[in-house]
Amino acid sequence: MSPIRRGPLRRRTTRTGTGTSLAAAALAGVTLLGVTACTSDGGSSDAGGSVTARATSGADGGLPGDLASALPSGLPSGLLDGLPSSLDQLKNWTFDDWDKWAQDHVFNNPVIKGLWDPQKMKQARPKDQAPPADPPNDNGNGGTDNGSDPEPAPIRATAVERPYTKFGAVGKIFFDEPEGTAVCSGTVVSDPAHPGKSNLVWTAGHCVHGGRGGDWYKHIMFVPGYNSSGVGSGGQQSLDRALAPLGQWWADDIVTSPQWAAEGPPATHGPVNKSSQYDFAVLRVHNPQGDGRSLEETVGSAIPVYFNAPRTAMAPVANWGYPAKEPFDGQELYRCRSTIPPVRLSFDTSRPPMLVIGCTMTAGSSGGGWFTRMPDGRTGLVSDNSIGPVDNPTWEAGPYLGTVAQKMFDYFTRKSS
């Protein structure tokens, strides 16, 4: 997740009442919670698109799954070559349109045997990004709705019970980026093109791509059920097989939103901005040392992605991840569970407002899934950890997964069928 540096917060009134505005909090210091060593009811039209590169669950107080319309007139300046001239056009792209664009932006991730040993995995550390220069959509009119609500009350992150292999759909994503070794969190999601045999992992866009002026990260690898037994906790020495009991799954292909790729804050500087409202990505992975079984078959579960979920129906909702910035160390799996629906955070009111719940997790939880009950009773993934405060973590925000995210996912699953 992107960290947010926090300072004194201003007070203001929105339509929902008086409280600490999330827009003001963002001014105080929202940054990506990434870690390096790394309309149905959406609130506004889901303007945007995706750029390229699986689901059973149940809940146990936030446990994933059944485990036991104003559009901007044009695309952002400098958006990647090959995209249409308007966001309206992008929403209507065909499979062939996506495929042509993807071939122009190839992701290359050769497997390097032994690269991700226990030492390298444990050395991955969180990295803070710079705070935004201006409060998003803060026009100074106390009674004017700018797409952001007052800050929610903090919710203390609680440790998930071991073994984590019970929840193998959740894990850590490791990668190398220009600043060094990095780590995020991710979730195995269902693949409608391969029922019961998914090899797909959902995470945040800033966990796979450097954003504006950047490129795909390198050596991207997913470890489901990381440190399931606790053998890597407390500074203990361990074998890679112990830290990765369900294997190391290397990314073959990736998709993220063009908004993130073109607008996302550079890896080492720049304000968190409206690109965070499209901070999502999907990986297709394989295990070079595996027995031929899919990721879903290996971990025993995958979570359906619940697109265009009514915001008011997202209660209870829980987000999961491996926070790595103090007081956490990245070796333990945590979750925050909110009994009320997420509130809104918006940097651009033409885009769906982000989802926000109270949570004390820190950087490293980026990309971790948000889970809620779907109408059919199964647990569905509705977001991923994207941004949150750094110095005094009290909440986390994730993108709303609307039409753009759904079109991105549909293309990607068809491509891999």
Short mmCIF file of C-alpha atoms in Angstrom, two decimals, residues 72-282:
data_model
loop_
_atom_site.label_atom_id
_atom_site.label_comp_id
_atom_site.label_asym_id
_atom_site.label_seq_id
_atom_site.Cartn_x
_atom_site.Cartn_y
_atom_site.Cartn_z
CA PRO A 72 -13.30 13.73 -19.06
CA SER A 73 -13.07 14.91 -22.66
CA GLY A 74 -9.72 13.30 -23.30
CA LEU A 75 -7.10 10.98 -21.90
CA PRO A 76 -4.44 12.34 -19.56
CA SER A 77 -1.58 14.18 -21.20
CA GLY A 78 1.28 11.85 -21.99
CA LEU A 79 -0.76 8.64 -21.72
CA LEU A 80 0.89 5.63 -23.30
CA ASP A 81 1.00 5.41 -27.10
CA GLY A 82 -1.73 3.43 -28.81
CA LEU A 83 -4.66 4.47 -26.62
CA PRO A 84 -7.78 6.14 -28.04
CA SER A 85 -8.42 9.86 -27.84
CA SER A 86 -11.12 9.70 -25.17
CA LEU A 87 -12.01 7.61 -22.15
CA ASP A 88 -15.39 6.90 -23.76
CA GLN A 89 -13.61 5.21 -26.64
CA LEU A 90 -11.39 3.25 -24.29
CA LYS A 91 -14.41 1.80 -22.49
CA ASN A 92 -15.61 0.41 -25.83
CA TRP A 93 -12.36 -1.28 -26.84
CA THR A 94 -12.72 -4.74 -28.35
CA PHE A 95 -10.55 -7.76 -27.57
CA ASP A 96 -8.47 -7.03 -30.67
CA ASP A 97 -7.94 -3.41 -29.56
CA TRP A 98 -6.63 -4.59 -26.20
CA ASP A 99 -4.49 -7.27 -27.78
CA LYS A 100 -2.81 -4.86 -30.17
CA TRP A 101 -2.06 -2.44 -27.36
CA ALA A 102 -0.71 -5.26 -25.17
CA GLN A 103 1.67 -6.44 -27.87
CA ASP A 104 3.15 -2.94 -27.96
CA HIS A 105 3.81 -3.00 -24.19
CA VAL A 106 5.31 -6.42 -23.56
CA PHE A 107 6.11 -7.68 -20.05
CA ASN A 108 9.21 -9.89 -19.83
CA ASN A 109 9.87 -11.84 -16.61
CA PRO A 110 12.33 -14.73 -17.11
CA VAL A 111 12.61 -17.19 -14.22
CA ILE A 112 15.96 -17.03 -12.40
CA LYS A 113 16.43 -20.15 -10.32
CA GLY A 114 17.36 -19.45 -6.71
CA LEU A 115 16.94 -15.67 -7.00
CA TRP A 116 14.31 -15.41 -4.26
CA ASP A 117 16.11 -17.11 -1.37
CA PRO A 118 15.06 -16.52 2.26
CA GLN A 119 17.55 -13.68 2.74
CA LYS A 120 16.37 -11.76 -0.32
CA MET A 121 12.72 -12.23 0.60
CA LYS A 122 13.29 -11.04 4.17
CA GLN A 123 15.34 -8.03 3.07
CA ALA A 124 12.44 -6.53 1.12
CA ARG A 125 11.47 -3.29 2.85
CA PRO A 126 8.72 -0.64 2.57
CA LYS A 127 9.43 2.63 0.82
CA ASP A 128 7.59 5.89 1.48
CA GLN A 129 6.56 8.17 -1.34
CA ALA A 130 6.21 11.94 -1.17
CA PRO A 131 2.93 13.48 0.02
CA PRO A 132 0.63 15.33 -2.39
CA ALA A 133 1.30 19.02 -2.85
CA ASP A 134 -2.37 20.06 -2.76
CA PRO A 135 -5.50 18.70 -1.09
CA PRO A 136 -7.47 16.73 -3.69
CA ASN A 137 -10.67 18.49 -4.73
CA ASP A 138 -10.56 20.78 -1.70
CA ASN A 139 -12.28 23.95 -2.83
CA GLY A 140 -12.56 25.42 0.63
CA ASN A 141 -16.37 25.40 0.65
CA GLY A 142 -17.22 23.58 3.85
CA GLY A 143 -20.66 22.43 2.72
CA THR A 144 -19.65 21.36 -0.79
CA ASP A 145 -19.34 17.65 -1.54
CA ASN A 146 -15.97 17.07 -3.18
CA GLY A 147 -16.21 13.30 -3.29
CA SER A 148 -14.42 12.71 0.03
CA ASP A 149 -15.90 11.93 3.44
CA PRO A 150 -14.64 12.53 6.98
CA GLU A 151 -11.88 10.20 8.12
CA PRO A 152 -13.16 6.90 9.60
CA ALA A 153 -12.32 5.80 13.11
CA PRO A 154 -9.15 3.69 13.40
CA ILE A 155 -9.48 -0.11 13.45
CA ARG A 156 -6.66 -2.08 15.02
CA ALA A 157 -5.08 -4.65 12.71
CA THR A 158 -5.31 -8.17 14.15
CA ALA A 159 -2.99 -11.08 13.44
CA VAL A 160 -4.40 -13.92 11.35
CA GLU A 161 -4.24 -17.33 13.00
CA ARG A 162 -1.75 -19.85 11.67
CA PRO A 163 -1.26 -21.86 9.58
CA TYR A 164 -1.72 -19.37 6.75
CA THR A 165 -2.04 -22.23 4.28
CA LYS A 166 -5.67 -22.36 5.46
CA PHE A 167 -5.99 -19.05 3.64
CA GLY A 168 -3.62 -19.86 0.78
CA ALA A 169 -5.40 -17.40 -1.49
CA VAL A 170 -3.51 -14.63 0.34
CA GLY A 171 0.23 -14.14 -0.05
CA LYS A 172 3.16 -11.85 -0.77
CA ILE A 173 4.42 -10.46 -4.07
CA PHE A 174 8.16 -9.89 -4.44
CA PHE A 175 9.84 -7.87 -7.17
CA ASP A 176 12.89 -5.81 -8.07
CA GLU A 177 12.49 -2.14 -9.02
CA PRO A 178 15.04 0.63 -9.60
CA GLU A 179 15.33 1.40 -5.89
CA GLY A 180 15.97 -2.19 -4.82
CA THR A 181 14.10 -5.28 -3.66
CA ALA A 182 10.40 -4.80 -3.02
CA VAL A 183 7.37 -6.57 -1.59
CA CYS A 184 3.58 -6.21 -1.68
CA SER A 185 0.60 -8.43 -0.90
CA GLY A 186 -1.77 -10.21 -3.29
CA THR A 187 -4.78 -12.53 -3.58
CA VAL A 188 -5.53 -15.56 -5.76
CA VAL A 189 -8.70 -14.71 -7.69
CA SER A 190 -11.04 -16.90 -9.72
CA ASP A 191 -10.54 -17.23 -13.46
CA PRO A 192 -13.88 -17.62 -15.27
CA ALA A 193 -12.00 -19.02 -18.29
CA HIS A 194 -10.50 -21.82 -16.14
CA PRO A 195 -12.97 -22.69 -13.35
CA GLY A 196 -11.22 -24.33 -10.42
CA LYS A 197 -7.83 -23.94 -12.08
CA SER A 198 -6.98 -20.26 -11.77
CA ASN A 199 -3.45 -18.93 -12.04
CA LEU A 200 -4.45 -15.30 -11.45
CA VAL A 201 -3.34 -12.97 -8.63
CA TRP A 202 -4.93 -9.56 -7.89
CA THR A 203 -2.76 -6.77 -6.50
CA ALA A 204 -2.14 -3.01 -6.77
CA GLY A 205 -0.84 -1.33 -9.92
CA HIS A 206 2.02 0.30 -8.01
CA CYS A 207 3.23 -3.20 -7.08
CA VAL A 208 3.97 -4.08 -10.71
CA HIS A 209 4.64 -0.83 -12.61
CA GLY A 210 6.66 2.29 -11.86
CA GLY A 211 4.00 4.72 -13.04
CA ARG A 212 4.72 7.89 -14.98
CA GLY A 213 8.03 7.54 -16.80
CA GLY A 214 8.52 4.02 -15.45
CA ASP A 215 8.12 0.47 -16.71
CA TRP A 216 7.14 -3.00 -15.48
CA TYR A 217 9.10 -4.16 -12.46
CA LYS A 218 11.37 -7.19 -12.74
CA HIS A 219 11.55 -10.70 -11.23
CA ILE A 220 7.91 -10.54 -10.05
CA MET A 221 7.03 -13.60 -7.95
CA PHE A 222 4.03 -14.55 -5.74
CA VAL A 223 4.30 -16.63 -2.55
CA PRO A 224 0.89 -17.86 -1.32
CA GLY A 225 0.69 -18.52 2.43
CA TYR A 226 4.07 -16.87 3.04
CA ASN A 227 5.63 -17.89 6.41
CA SER A 228 2.57 -20.02 7.17
CA SER A 229 4.13 -21.89 10.09
CA GLY A 230 5.98 -18.91 11.58
CA VAL A 231 9.38 -20.43 10.88
CA GLY A 232 10.57 -17.08 9.50
CA SER A 233 9.33 -14.99 12.42
CA GLY A 234 11.46 -13.40 15.11
CA GLY A 235 14.60 -13.29 12.98
CA GLN A 236 14.78 -17.07 12.68
CA GLN A 237 16.77 -18.61 9.85
CA SER A 238 14.69 -20.63 7.44
CA LEU A 239 14.72 -22.42 4.11
CA ASP A 240 12.90 -20.97 1.11
CA ARG A 241 10.67 -24.07 1.12
CA ALA A 242 9.59 -23.21 4.67
CA LEU A 243 8.85 -19.57 3.86
CA ALA A 244 7.08 -20.58 0.63
CA PRO A 245 5.23 -23.79 1.61
CA LEU A 246 3.00 -23.63 -1.46
CA GLY A 247 5.75 -22.72 -3.88
CA GLN A 248 7.12 -19.68 -5.69
CA TRP A 249 4.86 -18.57 -8.55
CA TRP A 250 6.50 -16.39 -11.21
CA ALA A 251 4.48 -13.86 -13.23
CA ASP A 252 4.08 -14.67 -16.93
CA ASP A 253 1.88 -11.72 -17.84
CA ILE A 254 0.41 -8.62 -16.19
CA VAL A 255 -2.33 -6.07 -16.74
CA THR A 256 -2.75 -2.72 -14.96
CA SER A 257 -4.72 0.42 -15.76
CA PRO A 258 -3.29 2.93 -18.26
CA GLN A 259 -4.13 5.63 -15.73
CA TRP A 260 -1.67 4.12 -13.28
CA ALA A 261 0.98 3.48 -15.93
CA ALA A 262 0.77 7.01 -17.31
CA GLU A 263 -0.10 9.12 -14.26
CA GLY A 264 1.17 7.16 -11.27
CA PRO A 265 3.70 8.99 -9.10
CA PRO A 266 7.25 8.08 -10.08
CA ALA A 267 8.78 5.42 -7.87
CA THR A 268 10.97 7.82 -5.90
CA HIS A 269 9.04 11.11 -5.88
CA GLY A 270 5.87 12.89 -6.88
CA PRO A 271 2.48 13.38 -5.23
CA VAL A 272 -0.11 10.69 -4.83
CA ASN A 273 -2.82 11.67 -7.27
CA LYS A 274 -5.94 10.59 -9.13
CA SER A 275 -4.09 7.57 -10.57
CA SER A 276 -4.61 5.91 -7.16
CA GLN A 277 -8.30 5.66 -8.06
CA TYR A 278 -7.22 3.09 -10.69
CA ASP A 279 -4.43 1.45 -8.69
CA PHE A 280 -5.12 -2.21 -9.50
CA ALA A 281 -3.48 -5.02 -11.47
CA VAL A 282 -3.74 -8.74 -12.25
#
